């Protein structure tokens, strides 16, 4: 086993947990937004739509940077085969556990909510497969993408390590946020061109659930995952993100305004989606600086309370989605105020999720299934290993 040890990055632990937990207000606000979802309130709320768009525009880009950072840290700690096994277990086992325990019951519930139980037998074989792909993977898509990126990382992470000796990454010593912005802008253009080409050649492929998750989502988030790994290896790159940048803050504000304008005035039959991906590629990069620098300033400390939520964040995220849909289907119609409904939804979902988390802590099998880690002790008795 490799013996590389590093100082614990408390602020990154906290940011990762907060980004995970932001999924709760994101999905609850989706109920009250103008975006069409599985369940929606009678009348949308403009401020909850804005709030929802803000979270959606950057959250997962920053999350995948942190995932790449910690993944490469573990890559230096373990032999390659063991690293791959550990990483895949820790994301793959919770994903496979959540499908029968969470997303399958969620899918069955939605069939009744949407009154579509009588339509299932009319679907073709492919339509049934594709519906199940979308509905059973559901909010677990990022775990599937992490499995794919981990497998890709076997090759790329080795190149990062060997590149130090050969000097292939010497250009990173003089990298600036401006240069990174140009790189990510062109990466956004490349992704947009790939999507447009697929749309022209065979548009139905973009509606295929597994293709969307395994190929398209992986292609979009791979640059952020790799950026995180490079930030661990090259401390000057990490410093660019933890030092506040006025340019990144202003750029992120302008990019978010462009994102909103594209949402409102763009056309799905034209280049709306391609434009969105270019915008969110650079917006995600700039928000890495905004989030990291803020987190480094206010979250870089250890506490029992923070450790608890860091440990609980994945489980809470996994169970919050069916709870949110249940709330939206059966409780939202009885609350006339969108703001009150949103706040009540937060209390309902978080409260039940915390109770379920405490219950699962007392059952070793569930602790293993929802973490992918061997269970020698309760997870709140030790700091979370990444």
Short mmCIF file of C-alpha atoms in Angstrom, two decimals:
data_model
loop_
_atom_site.label_atom_id
_atom_site.label_comp_id
_atom_site.label_asym_id
_atom_site.label_seq_id
_atom_site.Cartn_x
_atom_site.Cartn_y
_atom_site.Cartn_z
CA UNK A 1 0.00 0.00 0.00
CA UNK A 2 1.18 3.51 -0.76
CA UNK A 3 1.92 5.64 2.28
CA UNK A 4 0.97 9.09 0.99
CA UNK A 5 -0.76 11.11 3.72
CA UNK A 6 -2.22 14.59 3.50
CA UNK A 7 -3.72 17.10 5.86
CA UNK A 8 -7.49 16.77 6.04
CA UNK A 9 -9.39 19.33 3.98
CA UNK A 10 -12.25 20.16 6.32
CA UNK A 11 -13.66 22.89 4.13
CA UNK A 12 -13.90 20.54 1.14
CA UNK A 13 -15.63 17.92 3.28
CA UNK A 14 -18.14 20.55 4.36
CA UNK A 15 -18.68 21.94 0.86
CA UNK A 16 -19.26 18.46 -0.54
CA UNK A 17 -21.83 17.77 2.18
CA UNK A 18 -23.58 21.12 1.63
CA UNK A 19 -23.71 20.58 -2.12
CA UNK A 20 -25.25 17.17 -1.52
CA UNK A 21 -27.79 18.57 0.94
CA UNK A 22 -28.65 21.42 -1.44
CA UNK A 23 -30.39 18.73 -3.45
CA UNK A 24 -33.22 18.91 -0.91
CA UNK A 25 -34.20 22.57 -1.41
CA UNK A 26 -33.43 22.14 -5.11
CA UNK A 27 -36.00 19.39 -5.61
CA UNK A 28 -38.58 20.90 -3.26
CA UNK A 29 -38.30 24.25 -5.04
CA UNK A 30 -38.69 22.36 -8.33
CA UNK A 31 -42.24 21.51 -7.24
CA UNK A 32 -43.04 25.23 -6.96
CA UNK A 33 -41.05 26.39 -9.98
CA UNK A 34 -42.23 27.00 -13.53
CA UNK A 35 -40.26 23.93 -14.67
CA UNK A 36 -42.32 20.84 -15.46
CA UNK A 37 -41.55 17.98 -13.04
CA UNK A 38 -43.20 14.78 -11.84
CA UNK A 39 -45.30 16.86 -9.43
CA UNK A 40 -45.98 20.61 -9.54
CA UNK A 41 -47.94 23.14 -7.55
CA UNK A 42 -51.01 24.73 -9.11
CA UNK A 43 -49.28 28.09 -9.66
CA UNK A 44 -45.47 28.50 -9.95
CA UNK A 45 -43.46 30.87 -7.78
CA UNK A 46 -41.06 33.26 -9.51
CA UNK A 47 -38.60 33.41 -6.62
CA UNK A 48 -38.52 29.65 -6.14
CA UNK A 49 -37.98 29.27 -9.89
CA UNK A 50 -35.03 31.69 -9.64
CA UNK A 51 -33.73 29.87 -6.56
CA UNK A 52 -34.03 26.52 -8.34
CA UNK A 53 -32.22 27.80 -11.44
CA UNK A 54 -29.40 29.21 -9.31
CA UNK A 55 -28.72 25.89 -7.59
CA UNK A 56 -29.02 23.91 -10.82
CA UNK A 57 -26.61 26.17 -12.73
CA UNK A 58 -23.47 25.29 -10.73
CA UNK A 59 -24.01 22.70 -7.97
CA UNK A 60 -22.91 19.52 -9.72
CA UNK A 61 -19.94 21.09 -11.51
CA UNK A 62 -18.44 22.08 -8.15
CA UNK A 63 -19.35 18.70 -6.69
CA UNK A 64 -17.43 16.82 -9.39
CA UNK A 65 -14.34 18.98 -8.85
CA UNK A 66 -14.34 17.92 -5.20
CA UNK A 67 -14.96 14.29 -6.21
CA UNK A 68 -11.96 14.38 -8.55
CA UNK A 69 -9.83 15.99 -5.82
CA UNK A 70 -10.59 13.31 -3.23
CA UNK A 71 -10.48 10.50 -5.80
CA UNK A 72 -6.92 11.41 -6.76
CA UNK A 73 -5.97 11.75 -3.11
CA UNK A 74 -7.06 8.13 -2.59
CA UNK A 75 -5.34 7.12 -5.83
CA UNK A 76 -2.04 8.08 -4.18
CA UNK A 77 -2.92 6.10 -1.07
CA UNK A 78 -3.86 2.72 -2.55
CA UNK A 79 -2.55 0.42 -5.27
CA UNK A 80 -4.52 0.97 -8.48
CA UNK A 81 -6.67 -2.21 -8.36
CA UNK A 82 -7.59 -1.63 -4.73
CA UNK A 83 -8.28 2.07 -5.41
CA UNK A 84 -10.71 1.19 -8.18
CA UNK A 85 -12.42 -1.44 -6.02
CA UNK A 86 -12.77 0.89 -3.03
CA UNK A 87 -14.12 3.80 -5.09
CA UNK A 88 -16.58 1.69 -7.09
CA UNK A 89 -17.85 -0.02 -3.95
CA UNK A 90 -18.43 3.27 -2.16
CA UNK A 91 -20.57 4.72 -4.94
CA UNK A 92 -21.83 1.57 -6.67
CA UNK A 93 -23.19 -0.27 -3.63
CA UNK A 94 -25.34 2.67 -2.41
CA UNK A 95 -26.62 3.15 -5.97
CA UNK A 96 -27.58 -0.51 -6.37
CA UNK A 97 -29.12 -0.49 -2.89
CA UNK A 98 -31.20 2.61 -3.57
CA UNK A 99 -32.76 1.22 -6.77
CA UNK A 100 -34.90 -1.52 -5.16
CA UNK A 101 -35.37 0.27 -1.83
CA UNK A 102 -36.01 3.83 -3.04
CA UNK A 103 -36.39 4.51 -6.75
CA UNK A 104 -38.47 1.41 -7.57
CA UNK A 105 -41.12 2.25 -4.92
CA UNK A 106 -40.85 5.87 -6.08
CA UNK A 107 -41.58 4.80 -9.68
CA UNK A 108 -44.58 2.70 -8.62
CA UNK A 109 -45.95 5.60 -6.56
CA UNK A 110 -45.62 7.98 -9.52
CA UNK A 111 -47.47 5.55 -11.78
CA UNK A 112 -50.48 5.93 -9.50
CA UNK A 113 -50.00 9.67 -8.97
CA UNK A 114 -49.96 10.25 -12.74
CA UNK A 115 -52.71 7.69 -13.32
CA UNK A 116 -50.56 5.77 -15.77
CA UNK A 117 -50.88 2.26 -14.36
CA UNK A 118 -53.16 1.22 -17.23
CA UNK A 119 -50.74 2.45 -19.89
CA UNK A 120 -47.73 0.30 -19.03
CA UNK A 121 -48.84 -2.69 -21.09
CA UNK A 122 -49.25 -0.48 -24.17
CA UNK A 123 -45.55 0.47 -24.20
CA UNK A 124 -43.10 -1.24 -26.51
CA UNK A 125 -40.18 -3.22 -25.12
CA UNK A 126 -37.78 -0.35 -25.73
CA UNK A 127 -40.16 2.18 -24.18
CA UNK A 128 -40.40 0.06 -21.04
CA UNK A 129 -36.61 -0.29 -20.85
CA UNK A 130 -36.04 3.43 -21.39
CA UNK A 131 -38.71 4.45 -18.90
CA UNK A 132 -37.14 2.20 -16.28
CA UNK A 133 -33.68 3.53 -17.09
CA UNK A 134 -34.78 7.11 -16.44
CA UNK A 135 -37.01 6.36 -13.46
CA UNK A 136 -34.89 3.79 -11.60
CA UNK A 137 -31.62 5.67 -11.96
CA UNK A 138 -33.41 8.96 -11.31
CA UNK A 139 -31.47 11.12 -8.81
CA UNK A 140 -28.81 8.39 -8.53
CA UNK A 141 -27.34 9.41 -11.88
CA UNK A 142 -24.29 11.09 -10.35
CA UNK A 143 -23.27 7.81 -8.66
CA UNK A 144 -23.37 6.04 -12.03
CA UNK A 145 -21.30 8.84 -13.57
CA UNK A 146 -18.78 8.54 -10.71
CA UNK A 147 -18.40 4.82 -11.45
CA UNK A 148 -17.63 5.65 -15.10
CA UNK A 149 -15.25 8.49 -14.17
CA UNK A 150 -13.47 6.26 -11.66
CA UNK A 151 -12.83 3.71 -14.39
CA UNK A 152 -11.54 6.45 -16.71
CA UNK A 153 -9.44 7.71 -13.82
CA UNK A 154 -7.43 4.48 -13.81
CA UNK A 155 -5.78 5.71 -16.99
CA UNK A 156 -5.83 9.46 -16.55
CA UNK A 157 -4.69 9.54 -12.93
CA UNK A 158 -1.68 7.40 -13.85
CA UNK A 159 -0.86 9.94 -16.56
CA UNK A 160 -1.09 12.77 -14.03
CA UNK A 161 1.43 11.03 -11.79
CA UNK A 162 3.84 10.16 -14.61
CA UNK A 163 3.35 13.59 -16.20
CA UNK A 164 5.10 15.27 -13.28
CA UNK A 165 8.33 13.46 -14.08
CA UNK A 166 8.09 13.96 -17.84
CA UNK A 167 7.07 17.60 -17.60
CA UNK A 168 3.82 17.17 -19.57
CA UNK A 169 1.93 19.29 -17.06
CA UNK A 170 4.56 22.00 -16.67
CA UNK A 171 2.17 24.45 -18.31
CA UNK A 172 -0.02 24.26 -15.20
CA UNK A 173 2.67 26.10 -13.23
CA UNK A 174 1.75 29.32 -15.05
CA UNK A 175 -1.98 28.69 -15.36
CA UNK A 176 -4.39 31.52 -14.55
CA UNK A 177 -8.12 31.68 -14.08
CA UNK A 178 -8.33 33.56 -17.35
CA UNK A 179 -6.57 30.77 -19.24
CA UNK A 180 -8.72 28.16 -17.51
CA UNK A 181 -11.82 30.11 -18.51
CA UNK A 182 -10.79 30.00 -22.16
CA UNK A 183 -10.10 26.26 -21.92
CA UNK A 184 -13.49 25.55 -20.36
CA UNK A 185 -15.24 27.79 -22.86
CA UNK A 186 -13.82 25.71 -25.70
CA UNK A 187 -14.65 22.49 -23.83
CA UNK A 188 -18.22 23.75 -23.64
CA UNK A 189 -18.20 24.42 -27.39
CA UNK A 190 -16.87 20.92 -28.09
CA UNK A 191 -19.57 19.37 -25.93
CA UNK A 192 -22.23 21.50 -27.63
CA UNK A 193 -21.00 20.43 -31.07
CA UNK A 194 -21.06 16.76 -30.05
CA UNK A 195 -24.63 17.12 -28.83
CA UNK A 196 -25.73 19.01 -31.95
CA UNK A 197 -24.10 16.40 -34.18
CA UNK A 198 -25.96 13.61 -32.38
CA UNK A 199 -29.16 15.63 -32.65
CA UNK A 200 -28.73 15.94 -36.42
CA UNK A 201 -27.55 12.37 -37.07
CA UNK A 202 -29.86 10.46 -34.71
CA UNK A 203 -31.83 12.59 -32.27
CA UNK A 204 -33.61 9.70 -30.44
CA UNK A 205 -30.28 8.70 -28.86
CA UNK A 206 -30.41 11.86 -26.73
CA UNK A 207 -33.63 10.60 -25.15
CA UNK A 208 -32.11 7.26 -24.18
CA UNK A 209 -31.67 7.17 -20.40
CA UNK A 210 -28.53 5.04 -20.13
CA UNK A 211 -26.84 6.85 -23.02
CA UNK A 212 -27.62 10.18 -21.39
CA UNK A 213 -26.20 9.18 -18.01
CA UNK A 214 -23.21 7.07 -19.08
CA UNK A 215 -22.08 9.07 -22.11
CA UNK A 216 -23.45 12.62 -22.14
CA UNK A 217 -23.34 13.36 -18.43
CA UNK A 218 -19.90 11.78 -18.15
CA UNK A 219 -18.59 13.86 -21.05
CA UNK A 220 -19.89 17.08 -19.51
CA UNK A 221 -18.61 16.49 -15.98
CA UNK A 222 -15.30 14.80 -16.86
CA UNK A 223 -13.42 18.14 -17.20
CA UNK A 224 -14.49 19.11 -13.67
CA UNK A 225 -13.53 15.71 -12.26
CA UNK A 226 -10.11 15.93 -13.92
CA UNK A 227 -9.70 19.53 -12.78
CA UNK A 228 -10.20 18.39 -9.20
CA UNK A 229 -7.51 15.74 -9.56
CA UNK A 230 -5.10 18.29 -11.07
CA UNK A 231 -5.87 20.71 -8.23
CA UNK A 232 -4.76 18.08 -5.73
CA UNK A 233 -1.55 17.37 -7.60
CA UNK A 234 -0.69 21.01 -8.39
CA UNK A 235 -1.08 23.22 -5.34
CA UNK A 236 -0.76 26.42 -7.38
CA UNK A 237 -3.94 25.38 -9.20
CA UNK A 238 -5.69 24.78 -5.90
CA UNK A 239 -4.60 28.24 -4.71
CA UNK A 240 -6.41 29.79 -7.68
CA UNK A 241 -9.66 28.42 -6.30
CA UNK A 242 -9.29 29.15 -2.59
CA UNK A 243 -8.19 32.78 -3.12
CA UNK A 244 -11.22 35.03 -3.81
CA UNK A 245 -11.39 36.38 -7.35
CA UNK A 246 -13.51 39.42 -8.12
CA UNK A 247 -13.39 38.47 -11.80
CA UNK A 248 -14.85 35.02 -11.10
CA UNK A 249 -17.59 36.48 -8.91
CA UNK A 250 -18.60 39.07 -11.52
CA UNK A 251 -18.22 36.54 -14.33
CA UNK A 252 -20.44 34.05 -12.49
CA UNK A 253 -23.11 36.74 -12.02
CA UNK A 254 -23.05 37.63 -15.73
CA UNK A 255 -23.05 33.97 -16.75
CA UNK A 256 -26.03 33.25 -14.50
CA UNK A 257 -27.91 36.17 -16.06
CA UNK A 258 -27.11 34.69 -19.49
CA UNK A 259 -28.31 31.30 -18.25
CA UNK A 260 -31.64 32.81 -17.16
CA UNK A 261 -32.02 34.68 -20.46
CA UNK A 262 -31.38 31.48 -22.40
CA UNK A 263 -33.94 29.64 -20.28
CA UNK A 264 -36.55 32.30 -20.97
CA UNK A 265 -35.92 33.20 -24.59
CA UNK A 266 -34.17 30.12 -25.97
CA UNK A 267 -35.90 27.49 -28.06
CA UNK A 268 -35.44 23.77 -27.58
CA UNK A 269 -35.81 23.33 -31.32
CA UNK A 270 -32.84 25.65 -31.91
CA UNK A 271 -29.61 25.93 -29.93
CA UNK A 272 -30.97 26.47 -26.41
CA UNK A 273 -29.49 23.32 -24.90
CA UNK A 274 -26.10 23.76 -26.59
CA UNK A 275 -25.95 27.38 -25.41
CA UNK A 276 -26.84 26.27 -21.88
CA UNK A 277 -23.98 23.78 -21.79
CA UNK A 278 -21.44 26.38 -22.91
CA UNK A 279 -22.69 28.81 -20.27
CA UNK A 280 -22.76 26.27 -17.45
CA UNK A 281 -19.31 24.97 -18.36
CA UNK A 282 -17.67 28.34 -17.67
CA UNK A 283 -20.15 29.25 -14.93
CA UNK A 284 -19.26 26.02 -13.13
CA UNK A 285 -15.55 26.86 -13.31
CA UNK A 286 -16.07 30.36 -11.91
CA UNK A 287 -18.33 29.05 -9.16
CA UNK A 288 -15.58 26.65 -8.08
CA UNK A 289 -13.60 29.75 -7.11
CA UNK A 290 -16.59 31.42 -5.47
CA UNK A 291 -17.58 28.33 -3.46
CA UNK A 292 -14.05 27.18 -2.58
CA UNK A 293 -12.86 30.62 -1.46
CA UNK A 294 -15.97 31.16 0.65
CA UNK A 295 -15.79 27.67 2.10
CA UNK A 296 -12.08 28.01 2.86
CA UNK A 297 -12.81 31.19 4.79
CA UNK A 298 -15.81 30.04 6.84
CA UNK A 299 -15.87 26.22 6.82
CA UNK A 300 -12.24 25.16 7.30
CA UNK A 301 -12.62 23.75 10.81
CA UNK A 302 -13.50 20.49 12.53
CA UNK A 303 -16.56 20.01 14.69
CA UNK A 304 -18.73 17.10 15.76
CA UNK A 305 -21.82 18.70 14.20
CA UNK A 306 -20.15 19.19 10.83
CA UNK A 307 -18.76 15.66 10.91
CA UNK A 308 -22.26 14.33 11.58
CA UNK A 309 -23.74 16.01 8.51
CA UNK A 310 -20.73 15.09 6.37
CA UNK A 311 -21.37 11.46 7.30
CA UNK A 312 -25.13 11.77 6.86
CA UNK A 313 -25.19 13.77 3.60
CA UNK A 314 -25.17 10.86 1.14
CA UNK A 315 -27.87 8.89 2.96
CA UNK A 316 -30.05 11.98 3.36
CA UNK A 317 -29.64 12.79 -0.32
CA UNK A 318 -30.59 9.27 -1.37
CA UNK A 319 -33.80 9.14 0.69
CA UNK A 320 -34.89 12.76 0.20
CA UNK A 321 -36.04 12.30 -3.40
CA UNK A 322 -38.93 9.85 -2.85
CA UNK A 323 -39.86 11.81 0.29
CA UNK A 324 -39.99 15.00 -1.79
CA UNK A 325 -42.16 13.41 -4.46
CA UNK A 326 -44.49 12.01 -1.79
CA UNK A 327 -44.74 15.47 -0.27
CA UNK A 328 -45.39 17.06 -3.65
CA UNK A 329 -48.05 14.53 -4.62
CA UNK A 330 -50.03 14.26 -1.41
CA UNK A 331 -49.31 17.32 0.78
CA UNK A 332 -48.55 20.20 -1.61
CA UNK A 333 -52.16 20.33 -2.96
CA UNK A 334 -53.40 21.13 0.56
CA UNK A 335 -51.09 24.16 1.08
CA UNK A 336 -52.13 27.27 -0.83
CA UNK A 337 -48.99 29.33 -0.18
CA UNK A 338 -45.94 28.32 -2.23
CA UNK A 339 -43.54 29.83 0.29
CA UNK A 340 -45.22 28.06 3.20
CA UNK A 341 -45.30 24.87 1.16
CA UNK A 342 -41.59 25.14 0.41
CA UNK A 343 -40.67 25.70 4.08
CA UNK A 344 -43.01 22.94 5.23
CA UNK A 345 -41.49 20.63 2.63
CA UNK A 346 -37.99 21.27 4.00
CA UNK A 347 -39.15 20.44 7.53
CA UNK A 348 -41.03 17.34 6.36
CA UNK A 349 -38.26 15.90 4.17
CA UNK A 350 -35.26 16.75 6.37
CA UNK A 351 -37.04 15.65 9.54
CA UNK A 352 -38.00 12.23 8.19
CA UNK A 353 -34.61 11.80 6.47
CA UNK A 354 -32.78 12.40 9.76
CA UNK A 355 -35.01 9.90 11.57
CA UNK A 356 -34.34 7.32 8.86
CA UNK A 357 -30.62 8.05 9.05
CA UNK A 358 -30.57 7.42 12.80
CA UNK A 359 -32.51 4.18 12.32
CA UNK A 360 -30.15 2.95 9.64
CA UNK A 361 -27.13 3.67 11.88
CA UNK A 362 -28.36 0.98 14.23
CA UNK A 363 -28.56 -1.69 11.52
CA UNK A 364 -25.07 -2.77 10.32
CA UNK A 365 -26.34 -4.23 7.04
CA UNK A 366 -28.06 -0.96 6.10
CA UNK A 367 -24.98 1.04 7.11
CA UNK A 368 -22.94 -1.07 4.71
CA UNK A 369 -25.48 -0.95 1.89
CA UNK A 370 -25.84 2.85 2.03
CA UNK A 371 -22.12 3.59 2.37
CA UNK A 372 -20.29 0.76 0.59
CA UNK A 373 -17.83 0.62 3.49
CA UNK A 374 -17.08 -2.20 5.96
CA UNK A 375 -18.87 -1.57 9.25
CA UNK A 376 -16.64 -2.06 12.25
CA UNK A 377 -17.95 0.99 14.11
CA UNK A 378 -20.87 3.35 13.87
CA UNK A 379 -19.98 5.95 11.24
CA UNK A 380 -20.57 8.78 13.69
CA UNK A 381 -17.89 7.35 15.97
CA UNK A 382 -15.11 8.05 13.51
CA UNK A 383 -14.43 10.69 10.90
CA UNK A 384 -15.64 9.79 7.46
CA UNK A 385 -12.99 8.26 5.22
CA UNK A 386 -13.30 9.41 1.65
#
